[in-house]
Coordinates of N, CA and C in Angstrom, one line a residue:
S1 N -14.3 -20.2 5.3 CA -13.2 -19.2 5.1 C -11.8 -19.9 5.4
T2 N -10.7 -19.4 5.0 CA -9.6 -20.0 5.2 C -8.6 -18.8 5.8
A3 N -7.7 -19.4 6.9 CA -6.8 -18.6 7.4 C -5.4 -19.1 7.2
V4 N -4.4 -18.5 6.9 CA -3.0 -19.3 6.7 C -2.0 -18.6 7.6
S5 N -1.3 -19.2 8.4 CA -0.3 -18.7 9.3 C 0.9 -19.7 9.1
K6 N 2.1 -19.1 9.7 CA 3.2 -20.0 9.7 C 3.5 -20.2 11.4
K7 N 3.8 -21.6 11.7 CA 4.0 -21.8 13.2 C 5.2 -22.5 13.4
T8 N 5.9 -22.3 14.5 CA 7.0 -23.2 15.0 C 6.6 -23.3 16.4
T9 N 7.0 -24.7 16.7 CA 6.7 -25.1 18.1 C 8.0 -26.0 18.5
S10 N 8.1 -25.9 19.8 CA 9.1 -26.7 20.5 C 8.7 -28.1 20.8
A11 N 9.6 -29.1 21.1 CA 9.2 -30.4 21.5 C 8.2 -30.6 22.5
A12 N 8.3 -29.6 23.5 CA 7.4 -29.6 24.6 C 6.0 -29.0 24.3
S13 N 5.9 -28.4 23.0 CA 4.7 -27.7 22.7 C 4.3 -28.2 21.3
P14 N 3.6 -29.3 21.2 CA 3.3 -29.9 19.9 C 2.5 -29.0 19.0
M15 N 2.6 -29.3 17.6 CA 1.8 -28.6 16.6 C 0.3 -28.6 17.0
R16 N -0.4 -27.5 16.9 CA -1.8 -27.4 17.2 C -2.6 -27.2 15.9
E17 N -3.8 -27.7 15.9 CA -4.6 -27.6 14.6 C -5.0 -26.2 14.5
P18 N -5.1 -25.7 13.2 CA -5.6 -24.3 13.0 C -7.0 -24.1 13.6
I19 N -7.3 -22.8 14.0 CA -8.6 -22.6 14.7 C -9.4 -21.8 13.5
P20 N -10.6 -22.2 13.2 CA -11.3 -21.4 12.2 C -11.6 -20.1 12.8
L21 N -11.6 -19.1 11.9 CA -11.9 -17.7 12.5 C -12.6 -17.0 11.5
S22 N -13.6 -16.2 11.9 CA -14.3 -15.3 10.9 C -14.1 -13.9 11.3
L23 N -13.8 -13.0 10.4 CA -13.6 -11.5 10.7 C -14.4 -10.7 9.9
A24 N -14.9 -9.7 10.4 CA -15.6 -8.6 9.5 C -14.6 -7.7 9.1
V25 N -14.4 -7.5 7.7 CA -13.4 -6.8 7.1 C -14.0 -5.7 6.2
L26 N -13.3 -4.6 6.0 CA -13.7 -3.5 5.2 C -13.1 -3.4 3.9
F27 N -12.1 -4.3 3.6 CA -11.4 -4.2 2.3 C -11.0 -5.5 1.8
L28 N -11.1 -5.8 0.6 CA -10.9 -7.2 0.1 C -10.2 -6.9 -1.3
V29 N -9.1 -7.7 -1.6 CA -8.7 -7.5 -3.0 C -8.7 -8.9 -3.4
S30 N -8.0 -9.9 -2.7 CA -8.0 -11.3 -3.3 C -7.8 -12.2 -2.0
P31 N -8.5 -13.4 -2.1 CA -8.2 -14.4 -0.9 C -6.7 -14.7 -0.8
R32 N -5.9 -14.5 -1.8 CA -4.5 -14.8 -1.6 C -3.6 -13.6 -1.4
T33 N -4.1 -12.5 -1.2 CA -3.4 -11.3 -1.1 C -3.0 -11.2 0.4
K34 N -1.7 -10.7 0.7 CA -1.4 -10.5 2.1 C -2.3 -9.6 2.9
A35 N -2.6 -10.0 4.1 CA -3.4 -9.3 4.9 C -2.7 -7.9 5.3
S36 N -1.5 -8.1 5.5 CA -0.5 -6.8 5.7 C 0.8 -7.2 5.4
S37 N 1.6 -6.2 5.2 CA 3.1 -6.3 5.1 C 3.9 -5.5 6.1
T38 N 3.3 -5.1 7.2 CA 4.0 -4.4 8.1 C 4.1 -5.2 9.5
P39 N 5.3 -5.1 10.1 CA 5.4 -5.7 11.4 C 4.5 -5.3 12.4
C40 N 4.1 -4.1 12.5 CA 3.1 -3.7 13.4 C 1.7 -4.4 13.3
A41 N 1.3 -4.5 12.1 CA 0.1 -5.4 12.0 C 0.1 -6.7 12.3
A42 N 1.3 -7.3 12.0 CA 1.6 -8.8 12.3 C 1.5 -8.9 13.8
R43 N 2.2 -7.9 14.6 CA 2.0 -8.0 16.0 C 0.7 -7.8 16.6
W44 N -0.1 -7.0 15.9 CA -1.5 -6.8 16.4 C -2.3 -8.0 16.2
L45 N -2.1 -8.7 15.0 CA -2.8 -9.9 14.7 C -2.5 -11.0 15.7
K46 N -1.2 -11.1 16.1 CA -0.8 -12.1 17.0 C -1.4 -11.8 18.3
S47 N -1.4 -10.5 18.9 CA -2.1 -10.2 20.1 C -3.5 -10.4 20.1
F48 N -4.2 -10.2 19.0 CA -5.6 -10.4 18.7 C -5.9 -11.8 19.0
F49 N -5.2 -12.8 18.3 CA -5.5 -14.2 18.5 C -5.2 -14.6 19.9
F50 N -4.2 -14.3 20.5 CA -4.0 -14.7 21.9 C -5.0 -14.1 22.8
S51 N -5.5 -13.0 22.6 CA -6.6 -12.5 23.5 C -7.9 -13.3 23.4
L52 N -8.1 -13.9 22.2 CA -9.3 -14.6 22.0 C -9.2 -16.0 22.5
F53 N -7.9 -16.5 22.2 CA -7.8 -18.1 22.5 C -6.5 -18.2 23.2
P54 N -6.4 -17.5 24.6 CA -5.2 -17.7 25.3 C -4.7 -19.3 25.6
Q55 N -5.6 -20.0 25.9 CA -5.3 -21.5 26.2 C -4.9 -22.3 25.0
A56 N -5.8 -22.1 24.0 CA -5.5 -22.8 22.8 C -4.2 -22.5 22.0
L57 N -3.8 -21.3 22.2 CA -2.6 -20.8 21.6 C -1.4 -20.9 22.5
D58 N -1.6 -21.2 23.8 CA -0.5 -21.0 24.6 C 0.7 -21.9 24.2
G59 N 1.9 -21.3 24.2 CA 3.2 -22.1 23.9 C 3.4 -22.1 22.2
A60 N 2.6 -21.6 21.5 CA 2.8 -21.6 20.0 C 3.4 -20.1 19.8
F61 N 4.2 -20.1 18.8 CA 4.9 -18.9 18.4 C 4.4 -18.6 17.0
F62 N 3.6 -17.6 16.9 CA 3.2 -17.2 15.5 C 3.9 -16.1 14.8
Y63 N 4.2 -16.3 13.5 CA 5.0 -15.3 12.9 C 4.5 -15.3 11.4
G64 N 4.8 -14.2 10.6 CA 4.5 -14.2 9.3 C 3.3 -13.4 9.1
F65 N 2.4 -13.7 8.1 CA 1.4 -12.9 7.8 C 0.1 -13.8 7.6
F66 N -1.0 -13.4 7.8 CA -2.4 -14.1 7.8 C -3.1 -13.6 6.6
M67 N -3.7 -14.6 5.9 CA -4.6 -14.5 4.7 C -6.0 -14.9 4.9
I68 N -7.0 -14.2 4.6 CA -8.4 -14.5 5.0 C -9.3 -14.4 3.9
A69 N -10.0 -15.4 3.4 CA -11.0 -15.4 2.4 C -12.3 -15.5 2.9
L70 N -13.2 -14.5 2.7 CA -14.5 -14.4 3.2 C -15.5 -14.3 2.1
P71 N -16.6 -15.0 2.2 CA -17.7 -14.8 1.1 C -18.1 -13.6 1.1
L72 N -18.4 -13.0 -0.1 CA -18.9 -11.7 -0.3 C -20.2 -11.6 -1.0
D73 N -21.1 -11.0 -0.4 CA -22.5 -10.8 -1.0 C -22.4 -9.6 -2.0
C74 N -22.3 -10.0 -3.4 CA -22.2 -8.9 -4.3 C -23.6 -8.3 -4.6
T75 N -24.6 -9.0 -4.2 CA -25.9 -8.3 -4.5 C -26.1 -7.0 -3.8
A76 N -25.4 -6.8 -2.7 CA -25.6 -5.5 -1.8 C -24.4 -4.6 -2.3
L77 N -23.6 -4.7 -3.3 CA -22.6 -3.7 -3.6 C -22.7 -3.6 -5.3
D78 N -22.3 -2.4 -5.6 CA -22.1 -2.0 -6.9 C -20.7 -2.1 -7.5
G79 N -19.9 -1.8 -6.6 CA -18.3 -1.8 -7.0 C -17.4 -1.8 -5.9
A80 N -16.2 -1.7 -6.2 CA -15.1 -1.6 -5.2 C -14.1 -0.6 -5.5
I81 N -13.5 0.0 -4.5 CA -12.4 0.9 -4.6 C -11.2 0.2 -4.1
V82 N -10.1 0.2 -4.9 CA -8.9 -0.4 -4.5 C -7.7 0.6 -4.7
D83 N -6.8 0.3 -3.6 CA -5.6 1.2 -3.6 C -4.5 0.6 -4.5
L84 N -3.5 1.3 -4.6 CA -2.4 0.9 -5.5 C -1.1 0.4 -5.0
D85 N -0.2 1.4 -4.4 CA 0.8 1.0 -3.7 C 0.9 0.3 -2.4
G86 N 1.4 -0.9 -2.4 CA 1.3 -1.6 -1.2 C 0.2 -2.5 -1.0
T87 N -0.8 -2.4 -2.1 CA -2.0 -3.1 -2.1 C -2.1 -4.0 -3.3
M88 N -2.0 -3.6 -4.3 CA -1.9 -4.4 -5.6 C -0.3 -4.7 -6.0
V89 N 0.4 -3.5 -5.8 CA 1.8 -3.6 -6.2 C 2.8 -3.1 -5.4
D90 N 3.8 -3.9 -5.1 CA 4.8 -3.7 -4.1 C 5.7 -2.7 -5.0
T91 N 5.7 -1.5 -4.7 CA 6.5 -0.3 -5.3 C 7.7 0.2 -4.5
L92 N 8.1 -0.4 -3.4 CA 9.1 0.2 -2.5 C 10.4 0.3 -3.3
G93 N 10.7 -0.7 -4.2 CA 11.9 -0.7 -5.0 C 11.9 0.6 -5.9
D94 N 10.7 0.8 -6.6 CA 10.7 2.0 -7.3 C 11.0 3.2 -6.5
F95 N 10.3 3.4 -5.5 CA 10.5 4.5 -4.5 C 11.9 4.7 -4.2
A96 N 12.5 3.7 -3.7 CA 14.0 3.7 -3.3 C 14.9 4.1 -4.4
Q97 N 14.7 3.4 -5.5 CA 15.6 3.8 -6.7 C 15.6 5.2 -7.1
A98 N 14.2 5.8 -7.3 CA 14.1 7.0 -7.8 C 14.6 8.1 -6.7
L99 N 14.2 7.8 -5.5 CA 14.7 8.8 -4.4 C 16.1 8.9 -4.2
N100 N 16.7 7.7 -4.3 CA 18.3 7.7 -4.1 C 19.0 8.3 -5.2
L101 N 18.5 8.1 -6.4 CA 18.9 8.7 -7.6 C 18.8 10.4 -7.5
M102 N 17.7 10.7 -6.8 CA 17.4 12.3 -6.7 C 18.4 12.6 -5.8
L103 N 18.6 12.1 -4.6 CA 19.5 12.4 -3.6 C 20.9 12.6 -3.9
A104 N 21.3 11.6 -4.8 CA 22.7 11.7 -5.4 C 22.9 12.9 -6.3
D105 N 21.8 13.3 -7.0 CA 22.1 14.4 -7.8 C 22.1 15.7 -6.9
L106 N 21.4 15.8 -5.8 CA 21.5 16.8 -4.9 C 22.7 16.7 -3.9
A107 N 23.6 15.7 -4.1 CA 24.7 15.6 -3.2 C 24.2 15.3 -1.9
L108 N 23.3 14.6 -1.6 CA 22.7 14.1 -0.4 C 23.0 12.7 -0.1
P109 N 23.0 12.1 1.1 CA 23.2 10.6 1.3 C 22.1 9.8 0.9
A110 N 22.4 8.6 0.6 CA 21.2 7.7 0.2 C 20.6 7.3 1.5
I111 N 19.3 6.7 1.4 CA 18.5 6.1 2.5 C 18.2 4.8 2.1
A112 N 18.2 4.0 3.1 CA 17.8 2.5 3.1 C 16.4 2.3 2.7
P113 N 16.1 1.3 1.9 CA 14.7 1.1 1.7 C 13.7 0.9 2.8
P114 N 14.2 0.2 3.9 CA 13.2 0.1 5.0 C 12.8 1.4 5.6
A115 N 13.8 2.4 5.6 CA 13.4 3.7 6.1 C 12.5 4.4 5.2
I116 N 12.7 4.2 3.9 CA 11.8 4.8 3.0 C 10.4 4.2 3.0
A117 N 10.3 3.0 3.5 CA 9.0 2.3 3.4 C 8.2 3.1 4.6
N118 N 8.8 3.4 5.6 CA 8.1 4.1 6.8 C 7.6 5.5 6.5
M119 N 7.9 6.0 5.4 CA 7.6 7.4 4.9 C 6.5 7.4 3.9
V120 N 6.3 6.2 3.2 CA 5.4 6.1 2.2 C 3.9 6.0 2.6
G121 N 2.9 6.7 2.0 CA 1.6 6.5 2.3 C 0.7 7.8 2.3
K122 N 1.5 9.0 2.1 CA 0.5 10.2 2.2 C 0.8 11.1 0.9
G123 N 1.2 10.4 -0.2 CA 1.5 11.0 -1.5 C 2.9 11.5 -1.5
S124 N 3.2 11.8 -2.9 CA 4.6 12.0 -3.2 C 5.2 13.2 -2.7
A125 N 4.4 14.3 -2.6 CA 4.8 15.5 -2.0 C 5.3 15.3 -0.5
H126 N 4.5 14.8 0.3 CA 4.7 14.4 1.5 C 6.0 13.6 1.8
L127 N 6.1 12.5 0.8 CA 7.2 11.6 0.8 C 8.5 12.4 0.6
L128 N 8.5 13.3 -0.5 CA 9.7 14.0 -0.7 C 10.2 14.8 0.4
R129 N 9.3 15.5 1.1 CA 9.8 16.3 2.3 C 10.3 15.4 3.3
L130 N 9.8 14.3 3.6 CA 10.3 13.4 4.6 C 11.7 12.9 4.3
V131 N 11.9 12.6 3.1 CA 13.1 11.9 2.5 C 14.2 13.1 2.7
L132 N 13.8 14.3 2.2 CA 14.9 15.4 2.3 C 15.3 15.7 3.8
N133 N 14.4 15.7 4.5 CA 14.7 16.1 6.0 C 15.5 14.9 6.6
H134 N 15.2 13.7 6.2 CA 15.9 12.5 6.6 C 17.3 12.6 6.2
A135 N 17.5 12.7 4.9 CA 18.9 12.9 4.4 C 19.7 14.1 4.9
L136 N 19.1 15.3 5.2 CA 19.8 16.4 5.8 C 20.2 16.1 7.4
A137 N 19.3 15.3 7.9 CA 19.6 14.9 9.3 C 20.7 13.9 9.3
Q138 N 20.9 13.1 8.4 CA 22.1 12.2 8.3 C 23.4 13.0 8.0
Q139 N 23.3 14.1 7.4 CA 24.5 15.0 7.2 C 24.7 16.0 8.4
G140 N 23.9 15.9 9.3 CA 23.8 16.9 10.5 C 23.6 18.3 10.0
R141 N 22.9 18.5 9.0 CA 22.4 19.8 8.5 C 21.1 20.2 9.0
A142 N 21.0 21.5 9.3 CA 19.6 22.0 9.7 C 19.6 23.3 8.9
L143 N 18.5 23.2 7.9 CA 18.2 24.3 7.1 C 16.9 25.2 7.6
T144 N 17.0 26.5 7.3 CA 15.9 27.2 7.6 C 14.6 26.8 6.8
A145 N 13.5 27.3 7.3 CA 12.2 26.8 6.5 C 12.2 27.3 5.0
P146 N 12.7 28.5 4.7 CA 12.9 28.9 3.4 C 13.8 28.0 2.5
E147 N 14.9 27.7 3.2 CA 15.9 26.9 2.6 C 15.4 25.5 2.2
I148 N 14.6 24.9 3.2 CA 14.0 23.5 3.0 C 13.0 23.7 1.8
E149 N 12.2 24.7 1.8 CA 11.1 24.8 0.8 C 11.9 24.9 -0.7
A150 N 13.0 25.8 -0.7 CA 13.8 26.0 -1.9 C 14.4 24.6 -2.5
L151 N 14.9 23.7 -1.4 CA 15.4 22.6 -1.7 C 14.2 21.6 -2.3
N152 N 13.1 21.6 -1.7 CA 12.0 20.8 -2.1 C 11.6 21.1 -3.5
V153 N 11.5 22.6 -3.9 CA 11.1 22.9 -5.1 C 12.2 22.4 -6.2
R154 N 13.5 22.5 -5.9 CA 14.5 21.9 -6.7 C 14.5 20.6 -6.9
A155 N 14.2 19.8 -5.8 CA 14.0 18.2 -5.9 C 13.0 17.6 -6.6
W156 N 11.9 18.3 -6.4 CA 10.7 17.6 -7.2 C 10.7 17.3 -8.5
P157 N 11.2 18.2 -9.6 CA 11.2 17.7 -10.9 C 12.5 16.7 -11.1
I158 N 13.5 16.7 -10.4 CA 14.5 15.8 -10.5 C 13.9 14.4 -10.0
Y159 N 13.1 14.3 -8.9 CA 12.4 13.0 -8.7 C 11.4 12.6 -9.5
Q160 N 10.7 13.5 -10.2 CA 9.8 13.1 -11.2 C 10.5 12.5 -12.3
Q161 N 11.6 13.2 -12.7 CA 12.3 12.5 -14.1 C 12.7 11.2 -13.8
H162 N 13.4 10.9 -12.6 CA 13.8 9.6 -12.3 C 12.8 8.6 -12.2
Y163 N 11.8 9.0 -11.4 CA 10.6 8.1 -11.2 C 9.9 7.6 -12.6
L164 N 9.7 8.6 -13.3 CA 9.0 8.3 -14.7 C 9.8 7.4 -15.6
R165 N 11.1 7.6 -15.4 CA 12.1 6.7 -16.2 C 12.3 5.2 -15.7
I166 N 12.0 5.0 -14.4 CA 12.1 3.6 -13.8 C 10.8 3.1 -13.5
N167 N 9.8 3.8 -13.5 CA 8.4 3.4 -13.0 C 8.0 2.0 -13.3
G168 N 7.8 1.3 -12.4 CA 7.5 -0.3 -12.6 C 8.7 -1.2 -12.7
Q169 N 9.9 -0.8 -13.0 CA 11.1 -1.7 -13.2 C 11.5 -2.3 -11.9
F170 N 11.3 -1.7 -10.8 CA 11.7 -2.4 -9.6 C 10.6 -2.7 -8.7
A171 N 9.3 -2.9 -9.3 CA 8.1 -3.0 -8.5 C 7.4 -4.4 -9.0
S172 N 6.7 -5.1 -8.3 CA 6.1 -6.4 -8.6 C 4.6 -6.5 -8.1
V173 N 3.9 -7.1 -8.8 CA 2.5 -7.2 -8.5 C 2.3 -8.4 -7.4
Y174 N 1.7 -8.1 -6.4 CA 1.4 -9.1 -5.3 C 0.7 -10.4 -5.9
A175 N 1.0 -11.5 -5.4 CA 0.4 -12.8 -5.8 C -1.1 -12.8 -5.5
G176 N -1.9 -13.2 -6.6 CA -3.3 -13.3 -6.3 C -4.1 -11.9 -6.8
V177 N -3.3 -11.0 -7.1 CA -4.0 -9.7 -7.3 C -4.8 -9.8 -8.6
P178 N -4.3 -10.2 -9.7 CA -5.1 -10.2 -11.0 C -6.1 -11.1 -10.8
E179 N -6.1 -12.3 -10.2 CA -7.1 -13.2 -10.1 C -8.1 -12.7 -9.0
G180 N -7.7 -12.0 -8.1 CA -8.8 -11.3 -7.3 C -9.6 -10.2 -8.0
L181 N -9.0 -9.3 -8.7 CA -9.5 -8.4 -9.5 C -10.6 -9.0 -10.6
Q182 N -10.1 -10.1 -11.2 CA -10.9 -10.7 -12.1 C -12.1 -11.4 -11.4
A183 N -12.0 -11.9 -10.3 CA -13.1 -12.5 -9.5 C -14.2 -11.4 -9.2
L184 N -13.7 -10.2 -8.7 CA -14.6 -9.1 -8.4 C -15.3 -8.7 -9.7
R185 N -14.7 -8.7 -10.8 CA -15.3 -8.1 -12.0 C -16.4 -9.2 -12.5
S186 N -15.9 -10.6 -12.4 CA -16.8 -11.6 -12.7 C -18.1 -11.6 -11.9
A187 N -18.0 -11.1 -10.7 CA -19.1 -11.1 -9.9 C -20.0 -9.9 -10.1
G188 N -19.6 -9.1 -11.1 CA -20.4 -7.8 -11.5 C -20.1 -6.5 -10.8
L189 N -19.0 -6.5 -10.2 CA -18.5 -5.3 -9.5 C -17.7 -4.3 -10.4
R190 N -18.2 -3.1 -10.4 CA -17.3 -2.2 -11.0 C -16.1 -1.7 -10.2
L191 N -15.0 -1.5 -10.8 CA -13.8 -1.2 -10.0 C -13.3 0.1 -10.3
A192 N -12.7 0.8 -9.4 CA -12.0 2.0 -9.4 C -10.7 2.0 -8.7
C193 N -9.7 2.5 -9.2 CA -8.5 2.6 -8.3 C -8.2 3.9 -7.9
V194 N -8.0 4.1 -6.6 CA -7.9 5.4 -6.1 C -6.5 5.4 -5.3
T195 N -5.5 6.1 -5.6 CA -4.2 6.2 -5.1 C -3.8 7.7 -4.8
N196 N -2.8 7.7 -3.7 CA -2.3 9.0 -3.6 C -1.1 9.3 -4.6
K197 N -0.7 8.3 -5.4 CA 0.5 8.5 -6.3 C -0.1 9.5 -7.4
P198 N 0.6 10.5 -7.9 CA 0.2 11.3 -9.0 C -0.2 10.5 -10.1
L199 N -1.3 10.9 -10.8 CA -2.0 10.2 -12.0 C -0.8 9.9 -13.2
P200 N 0.1 10.9 -13.4 CA 1.2 10.5 -14.4 C 2.0 9.3 -14.0
F201 N 2.1 9.0 -12.7 CA 2.9 7.9 -12.3 C 2.0 6.6 -12.2
A202 N 0.7 6.8 -11.8 CA -0.2 5.5 -11.5 C -0.6 4.9 -12.8
L203 N -1.0 5.7 -13.8 CA -1.5 5.1 -15.0 C -0.4 4.3 -15.7
P204 N 0.8 4.8 -15.9 CA 1.8 4.0 -16.5 C 2.1 2.7 -15.8
L205 N 2.1 2.6 -14.4 CA 2.4 1.7 -13.6 C 1.3 0.6 -13.8
L206 N 0.0 1.0 -13.7 CA -1.0 0.0 -13.9 C -1.0 -0.6 -15.2
R207 N -0.7 0.2 -16.2 CA -0.5 -0.4 -17.7 C 0.7 -1.3 -17.8
A208 N 1.8 -0.9 -17.2 CA 3.0 -1.9 -17.3 C 2.8 -3.2 -16.6
K209 N 1.9 -3.2 -15.6 CA 1.6 -4.4 -14.8 C 0.4 -5.2 -15.2
G210 N -0.2 -4.8 -16.3 CA -1.3 -5.4 -16.7 C -2.6 -5.4 -16.0
L211 N -2.7 -4.3 -15.2 CA -3.9 -4.1 -14.4 C -4.8 -3.1 -14.7
E212 N -4.3 -2.1 -15.6 CA -5.3 -1.0 -16.0 C -6.7 -1.5 -16.5
G213 N -6.7 -2.6 -17.3 CA -8.0 -3.0 -17.9 C -9.1 -3.4 -17.0
F214 N -8.8 -3.6 -15.7 CA -9.6 -4.0 -14.6 C -10.5 -2.8 -14.2
F215 N -10.1 -1.6 -14.4 CA -10.6 -0.5 -13.8 C -11.5 0.5 -14.7
E216 N -12.6 0.8 -14.2 CA -13.3 1.8 -14.9 C -12.8 3.2 -14.9
Q217 N -12.3 3.5 -13.6 CA -11.9 4.7 -13.2 C -10.6 4.7 -12.5
V218 N -9.7 5.6 -12.7 CA -8.4 5.7 -12.0 C -8.2 7.1 -11.6
F219 N -8.0 7.3 -10.2 CA -7.7 8.7 -9.7 C -6.5 8.7 -8.9
G220 N -5.7 9.7 -9.1 CA -4.4 9.8 -8.4 C -4.4 10.9 -7.3
G221 N -3.4 11.1 -6.7 CA -3.3 12.1 -5.6 C -3.5 13.5 -6.1
D222 N -3.3 13.7 -7.4 CA -3.6 15.1 -7.9 C -4.8 15.2 -8.7
S223 N -5.8 14.2 -8.5 CA -7.0 14.3 -9.2 C -8.2 15.1 -8.5
F224 N -8.0 15.2 -7.1 CA -9.0 16.0 -6.4 C -8.3 17.0 -5.5
E225 N -9.1 17.8 -4.8 CA -8.4 18.9 -3.9 C -7.8 18.3 -2.7
K226 N -8.2 17.2 -2.3 CA -7.6 16.6 -1.0 C -7.3 15.1 -1.4
K227 N -6.3 14.6 -0.6 CA -5.8 13.2 -0.8 C -6.5 12.4 0.3
K228 N -6.3 11.0 0.1 CA -6.6 10.2 1.3 C -5.5 10.4 2.3
P229 N -5.9 10.3 3.6 CA -7.2 9.6 4.1 C -8.5 10.5 4.2
D230 N -8.4 11.7 3.7 CA -9.6 12.5 3.6 C -10.6 11.7 2.7
P231 N -11.9 11.6 3.1 CA -12.9 10.8 2.4 C -13.2 11.4 1.1
L232 N -12.8 12.7 0.7 CA -13.1 13.2 -0.6 C -12.9 12.5 -1.7
P233 N -11.7 11.9 -1.9 CA -11.3 11.0 -3.1 C -12.3 9.8 -3.3
L234 N -12.7 9.2 -2.1 CA -13.6 8.1 -2.2 C -15.0 8.5 -2.5
L235 N -15.4 9.6 -1.9 CA -16.8 10.2 -2.3 C -16.9 10.6 -3.8
K236 N -15.8 11.3 -4.3 CA -15.8 11.7 -5.7 C -15.9 10.4 -6.6
T237 N -15.1 9.4 -6.3 CA -15.2 8.1 -6.9 C -16.3 7.5 -7.1
C238 N -17.1 7.4 -6.0 CA -18.5 6.9 -5.9 C -19.3 7.8 -7.0
A239 N -19.3 9.0 -6.9 CA -20.0 9.8 -7.8 C -19.7 9.5 -9.2
A240 N -18.4 9.4 -9.5 CA -17.8 9.1 -10.9 C -18.5 7.8 -11.5
L241 N -18.7 6.8 -10.5 CA -19.1 5.5 -10.9 C -20.7 5.5 -10.8
G242 N -21.3 6.6 -10.4 CA -22.7 6.8 -10.3 C -23.4 5.8 -9.3
T243 N -22.8 5.8 -8.2 CA -23.4 4.9 -7.1 C -23.2 5.5 -5.7
A244 N -23.9 5.1 -4.8 CA -23.8 5.6 -3.3 C -22.7 5.0 -2.6
P245 N -22.0 5.7 -1.7 CA -20.8 5.1 -1.0 C -21.2 4.0 -0.3
A246 N -22.5 3.9 0.3 CA -22.9 2.7 1.0 C -23.0 1.3 0.2
R247 N -22.9 1.5 -1.1 CA -23.0 0.3 -2.1 C -21.5 0.0 -2.7
M248 N -20.6 0.5 -2.0 CA -19.2 0.3 -2.6 C -18.4 -0.6 -1.4

């Protein structure tokens, strides 16, 4: 296995050799895919390494992201389920562009992309509510619950219109994703994409980025009665592929 990190050291603390590390993981896309893109996870990894090797790592300052390649016994698996936003494609640029165009149409202040990044992850409807509340707070406005609901109903079609128009234009595929998906397919695994993004947004994005052909099934946040992190979409996907969850 391989692990990659960036290190800086002072003159009093010479560069140390990398330490081999094996981790049990539940999710694999590609050996070159980033293990995470959040500062919180990076801090957790740093703390994890220091707890394991306090003396070996003493004096070294670790930063950046870690990438791990592990051997995969495909004989025990029938397929794999892969997320979309933030896993295969960096779509923060699309979110920021469409949401800020919507906010401008509603005469609300724009929101910086880092703030939007913290709101993504539980589906478009949830994202829209958080964005509207954040924009209203920036104006110092407090609406009643019925007023907020009315604003949300008004904002949704505006957001959809802008997002569908720019879908994929400000997004990029993470390095190694096509190669990782091809490796999984070449190993005989059947692939499904399960995302909380609405299907009318997800399918054009996969198509535009050349990823749609890797997947036998694609399900969005509007495909089932519940969204992730509820297990229902994953269980339904296993059923669609005709296999047991234990073999995914």
